[in-house]
Amino acid sequence: MLNEMKAVLYYLAVDMRFSFKVFWSILIGSLIAMAIIVLSFDTTMVVTTSIPIYIFCGITGFLTTKETFPYCIKLGATRNYYILSVLVYCAVVAAVFSMIHVLLYNVMNQFVATAVNGKLLTYHTVEATTLTNTWYNQLFVDTTICFLLISLGFCLGTIFYRFGMIGGFSAMALLAIVMILPATRSYVVDVFVLDMEGMKLGLNFLALVGFALLAYLPNWGMIRKASTVPGDTR
């Protein structure tokens, strides 16, 4: 069991290595470019480094099934161990990305405070919540949201892989309808939002983690008898 999971995790890590390097190179390069601009000109910029990381995590989860499932199965992995390995992989990715982001964010804040005299304003997602803006809360919020988005992306990607474009877009349309309906929208808010203080949200992070784990259950049912050929090409 452990050897099979190690093999799948190694394959997942190798598959992500290039995009990992490209993403962080672009993000760090963009921050350096912004710092140079505000140092060179009389201007002020506002940057939220959390958003691109969340988007990347969602895309990573979405592409995981299509890019890794057929090859892992062909190399001898079982579907059960693949799902379990992806769960571990997503948790590790969320934690690693969050740690790098928190380190980068705090280094950037130190630079802003000493070099650019507040002309480059940086914001973290934790500032939109009722939690205090500390490094451990930043890490906690980032890890939770990254894990949630990877999980949802993985589930949606599996739907597209299993049922093709029609099934995938139908699932997205159904989700949109559910969120538009006042009753279900209010229920979602009641479950995931504990309280509000002005513009800040008191999020139920335990419910968010539980929902992220729950999002893995449909994957097992869809992958259990899935072909190694995506649904839209069969």
PDB file of C-alpha atoms in Angstrom:
ATOM      1  CA  MET A   1       0.000   0.000   0.000  1.00  0.00           C
ATOM      2  CA  LEU A   2       2.648   2.531   1.043  1.00  0.00           C
ATOM      3  CA  ASN A   3       4.861   1.752  -1.935  1.00  0.00           C
ATOM      4  CA  GLU A   4       1.955   2.219  -4.351  1.00  0.00           C
ATOM      5  CA  MET A   5       0.970   5.500  -2.735  1.00  0.00           C
ATOM      6  CA  LYS A   6       4.579   6.696  -2.807  1.00  0.00           C
ATOM      7  CA  ALA A   7       4.750   5.924  -6.510  1.00  0.00           C
ATOM      8  CA  VAL A   8       1.542   7.827  -7.251  1.00  0.00           C
ATOM      9  CA  LEU A   9       2.606  10.772  -5.089  1.00  0.00           C
ATOM     10  CA  TYR A  10       5.980  10.865  -6.809  1.00  0.00           C
ATOM     11  CA  TYR A  11       4.300  10.922 -10.212  1.00  0.00           C
ATOM     12  CA  LEU A  12       1.942  13.702  -9.100  1.00  0.00           C
ATOM     13  CA  ALA A  13       4.865  15.743  -7.763  1.00  0.00           C
ATOM     14  CA  VAL A  14       6.899  15.316 -10.955  1.00  0.00           C
ATOM     15  CA  ASP A  15       3.867  16.242 -13.061  1.00  0.00           C
ATOM     16  CA  MET A  16       3.429  19.487 -11.112  1.00  0.00           C
ATOM     17  CA  ARG A  17       7.112  20.445 -10.865  1.00  0.00           C
ATOM     18  CA  PHE A  18       7.273  22.563 -14.016  1.00  0.00           C
ATOM     19  CA  SER A  19       4.035  24.500 -13.418  1.00  0.00           C
ATOM     20  CA  PHE A  20       5.103  25.034  -9.786  1.00  0.00           C
ATOM     21  CA  LYS A  21       8.353  26.701 -10.879  1.00  0.00           C
ATOM     22  CA  VAL A  22       6.656  28.767 -13.578  1.00  0.00           C
ATOM     23  CA  PHE A  23       3.897  30.020 -11.258  1.00  0.00           C
ATOM     24  CA  TRP A  24       6.172  31.173  -8.458  1.00  0.00           C
ATOM     25  CA  SER A  25       8.658  32.678 -10.905  1.00  0.00           C
ATOM     26  CA  ILE A  26       5.893  34.754 -12.517  1.00  0.00           C
ATOM     27  CA  LEU A  27       4.397  35.811  -9.180  1.00  0.00           C
ATOM     28  CA  ILE A  28       7.726  36.828  -7.647  1.00  0.00           C
ATOM     29  CA  GLY A  29       8.783  38.512 -10.886  1.00  0.00           C
ATOM     30  CA  SER A  30       5.509  40.472 -10.951  1.00  0.00           C
ATOM     31  CA  LEU A  31       6.003  41.655  -7.367  1.00  0.00           C
ATOM     32  CA  ILE A  32       9.557  42.762  -8.150  1.00  0.00           C
ATOM     33  CA  ALA A  33       8.319  44.637 -11.224  1.00  0.00           C
ATOM     34  CA  MET A  34       5.651  46.394  -9.135  1.00  0.00           C
ATOM     35  CA  ALA A  35       8.243  47.382  -6.542  1.00  0.00           C
ATOM     36  CA  ILE A  36      10.493  48.832  -9.267  1.00  0.00           C
ATOM     37  CA  ILE A  37       7.573  50.821 -10.703  1.00  0.00           C
ATOM     38  CA  VAL A  38       6.549  52.381  -7.383  1.00  0.00           C
ATOM     39  CA  LEU A  39      10.203  53.203  -6.643  1.00  0.00           C
ATOM     40  CA  SER A  40      10.675  54.803 -10.046  1.00  0.00           C
ATOM     41  CA  PHE A  41       7.423  56.760 -10.305  1.00  0.00           C
ATOM     42  CA  ASP A  42       5.179  58.707  -7.976  1.00  0.00           C
ATOM     43  CA  THR A  43       2.415  56.133  -7.847  1.00  0.00           C
ATOM     44  CA  THR A  44       0.716  53.713  -5.466  1.00  0.00           C
ATOM     45  CA  MET A  45      -0.209  50.089  -6.165  1.00  0.00           C
ATOM     46  CA  VAL A  46      -2.434  47.636  -4.340  1.00  0.00           C
ATOM     47  CA  VAL A  47      -1.692  43.930  -4.591  1.00  0.00           C
ATOM     48  CA  THR A  48      -3.426  40.858  -3.165  1.00  0.00           C
ATOM     49  CA  THR A  49      -1.110  37.896  -3.562  1.00  0.00           C
ATOM     50  CA  SER A  50      -3.702  35.453  -2.214  1.00  0.00           C
ATOM     51  CA  ILE A  51      -5.961  35.579  -5.287  1.00  0.00           C
ATOM     52  CA  PRO A  52      -3.524  34.194  -7.910  1.00  0.00           C
ATOM     53  CA  ILE A  53      -2.546  31.382  -5.525  1.00  0.00           C
ATOM     54  CA  TYR A  54      -6.182  30.394  -4.995  1.00  0.00           C
ATOM     55  CA  ILE A  55      -6.824  30.467  -8.740  1.00  0.00           C
ATOM     56  CA  PHE A  56      -3.753  28.319  -9.401  1.00  0.00           C
ATOM     57  CA  CYS A  57      -4.834  25.793  -6.763  1.00  0.00           C
ATOM     58  CA  GLY A  58      -8.283  25.521  -8.323  1.00  0.00           C
ATOM     59  CA  ILE A  59      -6.790  25.002 -11.787  1.00  0.00           C
ATOM     60  CA  THR A  60      -4.321  22.452 -10.417  1.00  0.00           C
ATOM     61  CA  GLY A  61      -7.146  20.425  -8.890  1.00  0.00           C
ATOM     62  CA  PHE A  62      -9.191  20.668 -12.082  1.00  0.00           C
ATOM     63  CA  LEU A  63      -6.367  19.339 -14.276  1.00  0.00           C
ATOM     64  CA  THR A  64      -5.231  16.572 -11.917  1.00  0.00           C
ATOM     65  CA  THR A  65      -7.585  13.819 -13.111  1.00  0.00           C
ATOM     66  CA  LYS A  66      -7.061  14.388 -16.826  1.00  0.00           C
ATOM     67  CA  GLU A  67      -3.285  14.726 -16.595  1.00  0.00           C
ATOM     68  CA  THR A  68      -2.482  11.991 -14.077  1.00  0.00           C
ATOM     69  CA  PHE A  69      -5.287   9.420 -13.728  1.00  0.00           C
ATOM     70  CA  PRO A  70      -4.847   7.561 -17.071  1.00  0.00           C
ATOM     71  CA  TYR A  71      -1.086   7.307 -16.664  1.00  0.00           C
ATOM     72  CA  CYS A  72      -1.180   6.202 -13.023  1.00  0.00           C
ATOM     73  CA  ILE A  73      -3.689   3.443 -13.857  1.00  0.00           C
ATOM     74  CA  LYS A  74      -1.650   2.308 -16.875  1.00  0.00           C
ATOM     75  CA  LEU A  75       1.459   2.177 -14.674  1.00  0.00           C
ATOM     76  CA  GLY A  76      -0.302  -0.216 -12.279  1.00  0.00           C
ATOM     77  CA  ALA A  77      -1.924   1.954  -9.599  1.00  0.00           C
ATOM     78  CA  THR A  78      -5.356   0.925  -8.343  1.00  0.00           C
ATOM     79  CA  ARG A  79      -8.212   3.419  -8.360  1.00  0.00           C
ATOM     80  CA  ASN A  80      -8.635   3.335  -4.581  1.00  0.00           C
ATOM     81  CA  TYR A  81      -5.000   4.136  -3.926  1.00  0.00           C
ATOM     82  CA  TYR A  82      -5.062   6.801  -6.623  1.00  0.00           C
ATOM     83  CA  ILE A  83      -7.931   8.621  -4.891  1.00  0.00           C
ATOM     84  CA  LEU A  84      -6.238   8.311  -1.501  1.00  0.00           C
ATOM     85  CA  SER A  85      -2.920   9.514  -2.938  1.00  0.00           C
ATOM     86  CA  VAL A  86      -4.575  12.525  -4.566  1.00  0.00           C
ATOM     87  CA  LEU A  87      -6.163  13.443  -1.219  1.00  0.00           C
ATOM     88  CA  VAL A  88      -2.735  13.431   0.441  1.00  0.00           C
ATOM     89  CA  TYR A  89      -1.233  15.255  -2.541  1.00  0.00           C
ATOM     90  CA  CYS A  90      -3.859  18.018  -2.411  1.00  0.00           C
ATOM     91  CA  ALA A  91      -3.351  18.510   1.330  1.00  0.00           C
ATOM     92  CA  VAL A  92       0.437  18.740   0.856  1.00  0.00           C
ATOM     93  CA  VAL A  93       0.107  21.154  -2.082  1.00  0.00           C
ATOM     94  CA  ALA A  94      -2.235  23.380  -0.056  1.00  0.00           C
ATOM     95  CA  ALA A  95       0.181  23.395   2.895  1.00  0.00           C
ATOM     96  CA  VAL A  96       3.313  24.008   0.797  1.00  0.00           C
ATOM     97  CA  PHE A  97       1.735  26.793  -1.252  1.00  0.00           C
ATOM     98  CA  SER A  98       0.421  28.424   1.919  1.00  0.00           C
ATOM     99  CA  MET A  99       3.813  28.317   3.649  1.00  0.00           C
ATOM    100  CA  ILE A 100       5.572  29.821   0.633  1.00  0.00           C
ATOM    101  CA  HIS A 101       2.879  32.473   0.311  1.00  0.00           C
ATOM    102  CA  VAL A 102       3.002  33.485   3.975  1.00  0.00           C
ATOM    103  CA  LEU A 103       6.796  33.747   3.811  1.00  0.00           C
ATOM    104  CA  LEU A 104       6.646  35.781   0.592  1.00  0.00           C
ATOM    105  CA  TYR A 105       3.872  38.014   1.950  1.00  0.00           C
ATOM    106  CA  ASN A 106       5.733  38.856   5.154  1.00  0.00           C
ATOM    107  CA  VAL A 107       9.024  39.464   3.326  1.00  0.00           C
ATOM    108  CA  MET A 108       7.125  41.754   0.961  1.00  0.00           C
ATOM    109  CA  ASN A 109       5.589  43.621   3.898  1.00  0.00           C
ATOM    110  CA  GLN A 110       9.030  44.172   5.418  1.00  0.00           C
ATOM    111  CA  PHE A 111      10.267  45.505   2.095  1.00  0.00           C
ATOM    112  CA  VAL A 112       7.247  47.802   1.758  1.00  0.00           C
ATOM    113  CA  ALA A 113       7.772  49.164   5.266  1.00  0.00           C
ATOM    114  CA  THR A 114      11.462  49.935   4.743  1.00  0.00           C
ATOM    115  CA  ALA A 115      11.940  50.673   1.040  1.00  0.00           C
ATOM    116  CA  VAL A 116       8.808  51.916  -0.717  1.00  0.00           C
ATOM    117  CA  ASN A 117       7.291  53.896   2.154  1.00  0.00           C
ATOM    118  CA  GLY A 118       3.816  52.365   1.887  1.00  0.00           C
ATOM    119  CA  LYS A 119       3.388  53.040  -1.825  1.00  0.00           C
ATOM    120  CA  LEU A 120       2.895  49.318  -2.482  1.00  0.00           C
ATOM    121  CA  LEU A 121      -0.085  48.171  -0.421  1.00  0.00           C
ATOM    122  CA  THR A 122      -0.373  44.428   0.236  1.00  0.00           C
ATOM    123  CA  TYR A 123      -3.453  42.627   1.525  1.00  0.00           C
ATOM    124  CA  HIS A 124      -4.013  39.103   2.763  1.00  0.00           C
ATOM    125  CA  THR A 125      -7.294  37.177   2.829  1.00  0.00           C
ATOM    126  CA  VAL A 126      -7.146  36.945   6.620  1.00  0.00           C
ATOM    127  CA  GLU A 127      -7.813  40.688   6.718  1.00  0.00           C
ATOM    128  CA  ALA A 128     -11.288  40.002   5.302  1.00  0.00           C
ATOM    129  CA  THR A 129     -12.064  37.686   8.219  1.00  0.00           C
ATOM    130  CA  THR A 130     -12.541  38.283  11.931  1.00  0.00           C
ATOM    131  CA  LEU A 131      -9.203  36.582  12.688  1.00  0.00           C
ATOM    132  CA  THR A 132      -6.227  38.686  13.695  1.00  0.00           C
ATOM    133  CA  ASN A 133      -3.632  39.300  11.004  1.00  0.00           C
ATOM    134  CA  THR A 134      -0.843  37.048  12.316  1.00  0.00           C
ATOM    135  CA  TRP A 135       1.415  34.691  10.376  1.00  0.00           C
ATOM    136  CA  TYR A 136      -0.205  31.552  11.833  1.00  0.00           C
ATOM    137  CA  ASN A 137      -3.712  32.797  10.976  1.00  0.00           C
ATOM    138  CA  GLN A 138      -2.475  33.652   7.475  1.00  0.00           C
ATOM    139  CA  LEU A 139      -1.131  30.124   7.144  1.00  0.00           C
ATOM    140  CA  PHE A 140      -4.353  28.614   8.509  1.00  0.00           C
ATOM    141  CA  VAL A 141      -6.647  30.611   6.198  1.00  0.00           C
ATOM    142  CA  ASP A 142      -4.480  30.005   3.133  1.00  0.00           C
ATOM    143  CA  THR A 143      -4.211  26.272   3.758  1.00  0.00           C
ATOM    144  CA  THR A 144      -7.959  25.901   4.310  1.00  0.00           C
ATOM    145  CA  ILE A 145      -8.972  27.862   1.210  1.00  0.00           C
ATOM    146  CA  CYS A 146      -6.303  26.277  -1.006  1.00  0.00           C
ATOM    147  CA  PHE A 147      -7.351  22.795   0.095  1.00  0.00           C
ATOM    148  CA  LEU A 148     -11.021  23.616  -0.512  1.00  0.00           C
ATOM    149  CA  LEU A 149     -10.366  24.968  -4.010  1.00  0.00           C
ATOM    150  CA  ILE A 150      -8.117  22.052  -4.981  1.00  0.00           C
ATOM    151  CA  SER A 151     -10.779  19.622  -3.770  1.00  0.00           C
ATOM    152  CA  LEU A 152     -13.577  21.344  -5.687  1.00  0.00           C
ATOM    153  CA  GLY A 153     -11.357  21.652  -8.766  1.00  0.00           C
ATOM    154  CA  PHE A 154     -10.494  17.960  -8.588  1.00  0.00           C
ATOM    155  CA  CYS A 155     -14.174  16.994  -8.297  1.00  0.00           C
ATOM    156  CA  LEU A 156     -15.151  19.211 -11.239  1.00  0.00           C
ATOM    157  CA  GLY A 157     -12.221  17.943 -13.292  1.00  0.00           C
ATOM    158  CA  THR A 158     -13.269  14.359 -12.600  1.00  0.00           C
ATOM    159  CA  ILE A 159     -16.808  15.144 -13.776  1.00  0.00           C
ATOM    160  CA  PHE A 160     -15.443  16.564 -17.031  1.00  0.00           C
ATOM    161  CA  TYR A 161     -13.128  13.560 -17.406  1.00  0.00           C
ATOM    162  CA  ARG A 162     -15.849  10.990 -16.724  1.00  0.00           C
ATOM    163  CA  PHE A 163     -18.830  12.544 -18.519  1.00  0.00           C
ATOM    164  CA  GLY A 164     -17.234  14.875 -21.040  1.00  0.00           C
ATOM    165  CA  MET A 165     -18.096  18.477 -21.816  1.00  0.00           C
ATOM    166  CA  ILE A 166     -21.861  17.947 -21.557  1.00  0.00           C
ATOM    167  CA  GLY A 167     -21.646  16.404 -18.095  1.00  0.00           C
ATOM    168  CA  GLY A 168     -19.167  19.003 -16.869  1.00  0.00           C
ATOM    169  CA  PHE A 169     -21.087  22.049 -18.017  1.00  0.00           C
ATOM    170  CA  SER A 170     -24.345  20.515 -16.790  1.00  0.00           C
ATOM    171  CA  ALA A 171     -22.811  20.157 -13.331  1.00  0.00           C
ATOM    172  CA  MET A 172     -21.645  23.779 -13.428  1.00  0.00           C
ATOM    173  CA  ALA A 173     -25.095  24.948 -14.507  1.00  0.00           C
ATOM    174  CA  LEU A 174     -26.738  22.933 -11.722  1.00  0.00           C
ATOM    175  CA  LEU A 175     -24.343  24.429  -9.169  1.00  0.00           C
ATOM    176  CA  ALA A 176     -25.098  27.938 -10.443  1.00  0.00           C
ATOM    177  CA  ILE A 177     -28.854  27.322 -10.162  1.00  0.00           C
ATOM    178  CA  VAL A 178     -28.448  26.000  -6.613  1.00  0.00           C
ATOM    179  CA  MET A 179     -26.485  29.106  -5.613  1.00  0.00           C
ATOM    180  CA  ILE A 180     -29.025  31.437  -7.231  1.00  0.00           C
ATOM    181  CA  LEU A 181     -31.993  30.010  -5.325  1.00  0.00           C
ATOM    182  CA  PRO A 182     -32.550  32.127  -2.167  1.00  0.00           C
ATOM    183  CA  ALA A 183     -33.263  29.139   0.099  1.00  0.00           C
ATOM    184  CA  THR A 184     -30.100  27.218  -0.753  1.00  0.00           C
ATOM    185  CA  ARG A 185     -27.990  30.382  -0.828  1.00  0.00           C
ATOM    186  CA  SER A 186     -29.157  31.306   2.664  1.00  0.00           C
ATOM    187  CA  TYR A 187     -28.466  27.772   3.881  1.00  0.00           C
ATOM    188  CA  VAL A 188     -24.906  27.894   2.499  1.00  0.00           C
ATOM    189  CA  VAL A 189     -24.288  31.240   4.188  1.00  0.00           C
ATOM    190  CA  ASP A 190     -25.662  29.945   7.494  1.00  0.00           C
ATOM    191  CA  VAL A 191     -23.387  26.894   7.364  1.00  0.00           C
ATOM    192  CA  PHE A 192     -20.142  28.575   6.354  1.00  0.00           C
ATOM    193  CA  VAL A 193     -20.495  32.064   7.861  1.00  0.00           C
ATOM    194  CA  LEU A 194     -20.732  32.209  11.635  1.00  0.00           C
ATOM    195  CA  ASP A 195     -20.968  35.981  12.046  1.00  0.00           C
ATOM    196  CA  MET A 196     -20.083  39.293  10.421  1.00  0.00           C
ATOM    197  CA  GLU A 197     -18.291  42.304  11.853  1.00  0.00           C
ATOM    198  CA  GLY A 198     -18.803  45.112   9.382  1.00  0.00           C
ATOM    199  CA  MET A 199     -17.132  43.997   6.148  1.00  0.00           C
ATOM    200  CA  LYS A 200     -15.359  41.086   7.857  1.00  0.00           C
ATOM    201  CA  LEU A 201     -16.594  37.485   7.878  1.00  0.00           C
ATOM    202  CA  GLY A 202     -16.432  34.997  10.719  1.00  0.00           C
ATOM    203  CA  LEU A 203     -16.010  31.867   8.626  1.00  0.00           C
ATOM    204  CA  ASN A 204     -16.715  28.346   9.843  1.00  0.00           C
ATOM    205  CA  PHE A 205     -13.375  26.842   8.838  1.00  0.00           C
ATOM    206  CA  LEU A 206     -14.276  23.431  10.250  1.00  0.00           C
ATOM    207  CA  ALA A 207     -17.266  23.328   7.880  1.00  0.00           C
ATOM    208  CA  LEU A 208     -15.037  24.406   4.979  1.00  0.00           C
ATOM    209  CA  VAL A 209     -12.570  21.580   5.656  1.00  0.00           C
ATOM    210  CA  GLY A 210     -15.437  19.109   6.061  1.00  0.00           C
ATOM    211  CA  PHE A 211     -16.928  20.236   2.752  1.00  0.00           C
ATOM    212  CA  ALA A 212     -13.522  19.904   1.063  1.00  0.00           C
ATOM    213  CA  LEU A 213     -13.227  16.304   2.315  1.00  0.00           C
ATOM    214  CA  LEU A 214     -16.825  15.590   1.335  1.00  0.00           C
ATOM    215  CA  ALA A 215     -16.034  16.738  -2.212  1.00  0.00           C
ATOM    216  CA  TYR A 216     -13.710  13.721  -2.580  1.00  0.00           C
ATOM    217  CA  LEU A 217     -16.486  11.152  -2.143  1.00  0.00           C
ATOM    218  CA  PRO A 218     -18.040  11.626  -5.623  1.00  0.00           C
ATOM    219  CA  ASN A 219     -14.585  11.174  -7.161  1.00  0.00           C
ATOM    220  CA  TRP A 220     -14.357   7.597  -5.936  1.00  0.00           C
ATOM    221  CA  GLY A 221     -17.722   6.737  -7.464  1.00  0.00           C
ATOM    222  CA  MET A 222     -16.835   8.354 -10.784  1.00  0.00           C
ATOM    223  CA  ILE A 223     -13.299   6.959 -11.028  1.00  0.00           C
ATOM    224  CA  ARG A 224     -14.126   3.447  -9.773  1.00  0.00           C
ATOM    225  CA  LYS A 225     -15.171   2.305 -13.264  1.00  0.00           C
ATOM    226  CA  ALA A 226     -13.739   5.140 -15.326  1.00  0.00           C
ATOM    227  CA  SER A 227     -11.873   4.419 -18.533  1.00  0.00           C
ATOM    228  CA  THR A 228      -8.330   5.632 -19.062  1.00  0.00           C
ATOM    229  CA  VAL A 229      -9.718   7.669 -21.983  1.00  0.00           C
ATOM    230  CA  PRO A 230     -11.461  10.986 -21.156  1.00  0.00           C
ATOM    231  CA  GLY A 231     -15.222  11.069 -21.704  1.00  0.00           C
ATOM    232  CA  ASP A 232     -15.135  13.750 -24.390  1.00  0.00           C
ATOM    233  CA  THR A 233     -12.797  11.682 -26.573  1.00  0.00           C
ATOM    234  CA  ARG A 234     -14.514   8.306 -26.297  1.00  0.00           C
TER     235      ARG A 234
END
